Amino acid sequence: SKFNQNIAERVLRKKKHILLPILDKKMKPVDFFTIYDSKRKEIKLNKNIILIMAGGKGKRLQPFTSILPKPLIPVKGKPVILHIMNMFKSGGFNKFYISINNKNNVLKSYLSEMSKMYNLSFLKENNPLGSAGALKKIIKIKETFFVVNCDGLLKLSPKQLLNFHKENKNDLTLVAALKKFSVPYGVCEVNKLNGKLNKMEEKPQKNVIANAGLYICEPKIFKYLPAKKSFGMNELIKNLLRKKRKVGVFPIKDTDWQDTGNWLDYMSVIKET
């Protein structure tokens, strides 16, 4: 008889199994059905696109990036870019635009192998466009969209971020994490008028709210893109603030963002895995 998903779900729940083989007429296994497949139908796919900026040269990770592109740097057994894509897909978002350097055939070839799992489109950068220049390639987008860098591991719900963005009626919302770091020096506070030392702190701890490289934007921000071809998100945000547009901050915990874009942070991430 034909495969019946409802019956399969009942069997899985009753037997407390996670996998059920699917047999052909000759009773040979041809496929399988898992408990995760049954949950998948409950997730309604959203039409919001995710623009992944993957065209950078990865200078901070040389010489590694002389061989492999930065988005393919491995963490926990798979590339950083897949961690990012899986975070969105598990939340019901699966429409990806990947901005890549036109010479980066290794990255394009790898991602093309994933085309059955992810809805992928590629945007080629003939010349480096900075961390936001590729926005000009999606200027016809009419829906709220995400922009994400390819150099960090994030733990958050894209749906919660979208709801926060909409509820606050922001034009752009950036994700930021509270980070604590120690300055490895004795820090001097000097009187600017007479050059005398006011005080000195030995290896002080500093708290900063750090940009985690994930943004959610309304299409109206296209009106405020810098005129030049190559630019960063910081330049776009400065334009928005100058024009009194509403830019919000979605806060996350320190541990919910791990930078993998430089050797020091990457090695600390690897040690934790």
CSV table of C-alpha atoms in Angstrom, one decimal, residues 179-185 187 201-208 254:
chain,number,residue,atom,x,y,z
A,179,LYS,CA,30.8,41.5,25.2
A,180,LYS,CA,33.3,41.7,28.0
A,181,PHE,CA,37.0,41.9,27.3
A,182,SER,CA,40.1,42.7,29.2
A,183,VAL,CA,42.6,45.3,27.9
A,184,PRO,CA,46.0,43.5,28.3
A,185,TYR,CA,47.8,46.7,29.4
A,187,VAL,CA,45.6,52.0,30.8
A,201,GLU,CA,44.1,51.0,35.6
A,202,GLU,CA,45.9,47.7,35.4
A,203,LYS,CA,44.3,45.5,32.7
A,204,PRO,CA,40.7,46.9,33.1
A,205,GLN,CA,37.7,45.0,31.9
A,206,LYS,CA,35.5,46.8,29.4
A,207,ASN,CA,31.8,46.2,28.5
A,208,VAL,CA,30.7,46.9,24.9
A,254,ASP,CA,27.4,37.3,25.0
